[in-house]
Amino acid sequence: MIRILLAIIIIVLLITAKYLNSHSESICKIFGTTEEDSQTIDKTLQKFSKACLLFSALGLAAFLLNHQLIAIIYICLVILTSAIFSIKFAKSLS
């Protein structure tokens, strides 16, 4: 069951990273009111995109190792990274 969850998380992270890389400019136009805000938002999105790629690679390693503790730690790290991104993105919007 955990392997299925890991596979889903890996796929979602890869799709998210690809989307953020290809559409970061249009997202910045939607949320950024000034040029400085757009640059801050773009930097935040690029950092999160790189983090998504890194965590998808780590997820693949956790998937192949098939160890329950490693998988749970990985899932907690992904959730923590998502929370940090949400807080930083909200700060850059305000």
Backbone as a ProteinNet text record, in pm:
[ID]
protein_1_A
[PRIMARY]
MIRILLAIIIIVLLITAKYLNSHSESICKIFGTTEEDSQTIDKTLQKFSKACLLFSALGLAAFLLNHQLIAIIYICLVILTSAIFSIKFAKSLS
[TERTIARY]
81.7	0	86.4	194.2	282.6	352.3	383.3	448.1	356.2	227.2	131.8	129	126.1	128.3	257.3	369.6	496.2	494.7	441.2	434.4	347.8	235.7	147.3	217.3	285.2	356.3	466.3	540.6	647.7	590.8	482.3	420.8	370.4	304.1	252	366.4	474.2	588.8	653	664.7	722.1	633.6	503.2	410.1	414.5	419.1	426	553.8	665.9	793.7	792.5	740	734.3	642.2	528.8	434.4	493.7	557.3	615.8	729.9	807.9	916.1	862.5	756.6	708.5	611.8	544.2	442	469.9	593.2	621.9	596.5	621.6	599	451.1	365.7	222.4	168.1	222.3	181	225	344	393.4	306.9	259.7	173.3	40.4	-7.8	-135.8	-121.9	-16.7	-3.3	79.9	173	261.3	200.2	197	143.4	253.4	373.1	485.9	594.5	693.2	804.3	883.1	900	973.1	896.9	763.8	682.4	691	688.1	696.3	828.8	936.8	1067.6	1074.9	1018.5	1017.7	935.5	820.5	734.7	803.1	868.3	937.5	1050	1125.8	1233.1	1176.5	1065.5	1002.4	954.3	893.8	844.8	959.3	1067.7	1182	1246.9	1257	1312.7	1224.4	1092.4	1002.5	1005.1	1021.6	1031.5	1154.4	1266.3	1387.9	1370.5	1301.5	1275.7	1186.8	1089.9	1003.2	1083.5	1174.9	1259.2	1348.4	1404.7	1489	1408.7	1291	1210.1	1153.2	1132.6	1088.7	1202.1	1326.3	1440.5	1457	1442	1448.5	1333.9	1217.9	1103.4	1125.8	1192.2	1224.8	1319.4	1415.2	1506	1430.1	1339.1	1258.9	1168.4	1118.3	1033.1	1111.9	1233.5	1314.7	1367.3	1394.3	1442.7	1334.1	1209.7	1094.5	1107.7	1143.8	1155.1	1052.5	970.4	857.2	899.9	1000.1	1043.9	1097.9	1176.3	1228.8	1114.9	1015.4	901.2	821.8	802.2	726.5	804.7	935.1	1017.7	1012.9	1018.5	1010.6	877.5	768.6	636.6	627.9	682.2	683	765.6	878.2	961.1	889.9	817.4	742.5	632.9	563.7	458.4	518.4	631	698.4	744.8	800.3	843.4	725	615.3	494.8	444.6	449.9	406.7	498.7	628.5	724.1	701.8	679.4	652	525.4	422.2	296.6	315.5	391.2	415.6	497.5	603.7	686.7	608.6	526.4	448.3	344.7	284	187.2	255.6	376.8	450.3	488.6	524.2	562.9	442.1	323.1	202.6	156.6	188.3	140.3	235.1
-120	0	126.8	123.8	240.1	258.9	148.6	159.6	228.4	201.3	268.2	417.7	452.2	592.9	661.2	593.3	649.2	672.2	576.8	591.9	711.1	728.5	841.9	973.4	978.9	1101.1	1134.5	1034.2	1057.7	1114.8	1057.8	1105.5	1248.5	1276.6	1412.2	1513.3	1476.5	1567.5	1595.2	1494.2	1514.7	1604	1582.4	1666	1810.1	1826.6	1960.9	2032.8	1963.5	2025.2	2065.7	1980.2	2012.6	2131.7	2134.3	2244.3	2376.7	2374.7	2498.1	2549	2458.1	2501.3	2564	2506.9	2555.3	2672.9	2688.7	2792.8	2893.1	2906.5	2997.6	3143.4	3180.4	3319.3	3355.9	3266.2	3297.3	3299.3	3216.2	3219.4	3350.6	3397.1	3525.7	3641.4	3635.8	3742.1	3745.8	3629.7	3623.8	3680.5	3640.9	3678.8	3803.8	3833.5	3947.4	4077	4176	4306.3	4397.3	4386.5	4466.7	4373.3	4432.2	4353	4284.9	4354.9	4297.4	4178.6	4191.7	4080.6	3961.4	3988.4	3880.3	3806.1	3879.1	3814.9	3730	3779.6	3703.5	3576.6	3588.2	3471.8	3372.3	3422.2	3333.8	3257.7	3324.5	3257.1	3149.1	3179.5	3082.3	2961.2	2985	2874.8	2789.9	2853.5	2778.7	2693.3	2747.4	2669.6	2549.2	2570.8	2459.9	2356.6	2400.9	2308.1	2218.9	2278.1	2199.4	2104.2	2151	2064.8	1947.4	1971.7	1863.1	1758.1	1802.9	1707.9	1628.3	1696.6	1628.8	1525.5	1564.4	1472.3	1358.4	1379.2	1267.6	1166	1213.6	1121.7	1046.7	1119.1	1052.6	953.2	988.3	898.2	771.4	785.2	666.6	574.9	634.8	554.7	486.6	559	499.4	389.5	409.9	309.5	181.3	197.1	80.5	9.4	84.5	22.2	-59.1	-16.5	-88.8	-110.9	-5	-10.2	87	39.3	116.8	244.8	239.2	357.2	465.2	425.4	521.6	586.3	507.6	560.9	660.9	631.5	722.8	852.4	841.9	962.3	1046.1	980.5	1050.9	1124.9	1059.2	1122.2	1242.7	1230.1	1343.5	1459.7	1431	1536.9	1607.6	1532.5	1593.6	1684.9	1640.4	1722.4	1847.6	1833.5	1948.2	2048.5	1999.8	2087.6	2160.4	2091.4	2154.2	2265.2	2241.3	2344.2	2465.9	2441.6	2553	2633.4	2564.2	2634.7	2718.7	2663.9	2738.1	2864.9	2855.8	2972.8	3077.3	3034.2	3129.2	3192.4	3114.2	3166.9	3267	3238.3	3332.4	3462.5	3453	3574.3	3656	3589.2	3663.6	3726.9	3675.5	3735.4	3857.6	3863	3976.4	4093
0	0	0	75.6	80.2	-54.4	-122.2	-254.1	-354.3	-346.2	-435.9	-405.7	-278.1	-238.5	-284.4	-271.2	-317.7	-468.5	-542.7	-688.4	-727	-658.9	-687.2	-653.9	-540.5	-500.7	-600.9	-645.3	-742.8	-872.1	-920.2	-1044.6	-1028.8	-917.8	-894.4	-883.9	-817.1	-805.1	-940.7	-1024.2	-1157.3	-1243.3	-1236.9	-1313.2	-1262.5	-1131.1	-1072.8	-1114.3	-1109.2	-1147.8	-1294.4	-1380.6	-1523.5	-1548	-1480.8	-1498.9	-1450.2	-1335.1	-1281.6	-1368.8	-1426	-1515.3	-1642.8	-1697.6	-1826.7	-1815.4	-1703	-1690.4	-1578.9	-1536.6	-1425	-1462.4	-1587.3	-1628.7	-1624.3	-1670.4	-1668.2	-1525.5	-1438.3	-1297.7	-1234.4	-1268.5	-1216.1	-1262.9	-1386.3	-1437.4	-1362.9	-1323.7	-1252.4	-1111.6	-1039.9	-899.9	-876.5	-963.8	-941.8	-990	-903.3	-941.8	-993.7	-938	-984.4	-1037.4	-1099.5	-1154.3	-1042.7	-930.8	-817.5	-758.7	-746.7	-697.6	-791.8	-920.3	-1018.5	-1008.9	-986.9	-973.8	-847.6	-738.6	-613.5	-628.5	-691.1	-712.3	-805	-909.8	-1003.5	-934.5	-848	-774.3	-682.5	-616.2	-527.3	-605.7	-720.7	-803.2	-857.9	-898	-950.2	-840.8	-719.4	-608.3	-577.2	-577.8	-548.4	-660.2	-783.2	-895.2	-881	-841.9	-819.7	-701.6	-598.1	-482.7	-522.1	-609.4	-656.9	-732.5	-817.4	-890.6	-795.9	-697.2	-599.4	-520.4	-475.7	-396.7	-480.5	-608.7	-691.8	-708.1	-717.6	-723.9	-591.4	-480.8	-350.1	-333.2	-386.2	-379.5	-458.9	-572.2	-651.4	-574.2	-504.8	-421.9	-308.4	-245	-137.2	-191.4	-313.2	-377.3	-405.1	-453.3	-486.4	-362	-255.4	-131.9	-62.4	-77.6	-22.8	128.1	199.5	344.8	402.1	494.3	543	614.9	698.5	773.3	679.6	581.4	484.2	406.9	369.7	294.8	377.9	504.2	590.1	613.5	633.7	649.2	522	407.1	278.5	264.7	297.9	287.6	380.9	501.4	595.1	541	478.2	419.9	304.6	224.1	113.7	168.1	270.6	330.9	394.6	461.9	522.9	417.1	308.6	199.4	137.7	123.2	69.4	161.4	290.9	386	381.7	372.9	365.1	238	125.8	0.6	12	71.9	85.8	167.9	275.7	360	285.1	216.2	140.7	26.2	-40.4	-152.1	-102.2	12.1	69.3	111.1	165.9	203.1	80.7	-27.6	-147.5	-215.6	-189.9	-247.3	-170.2	-42.1	38.3	37.2
[MASK]
++++++++++++++++++++++++++++++++++++++++++++++++++++++++++++++++++++++++++++++++++++++++++++++

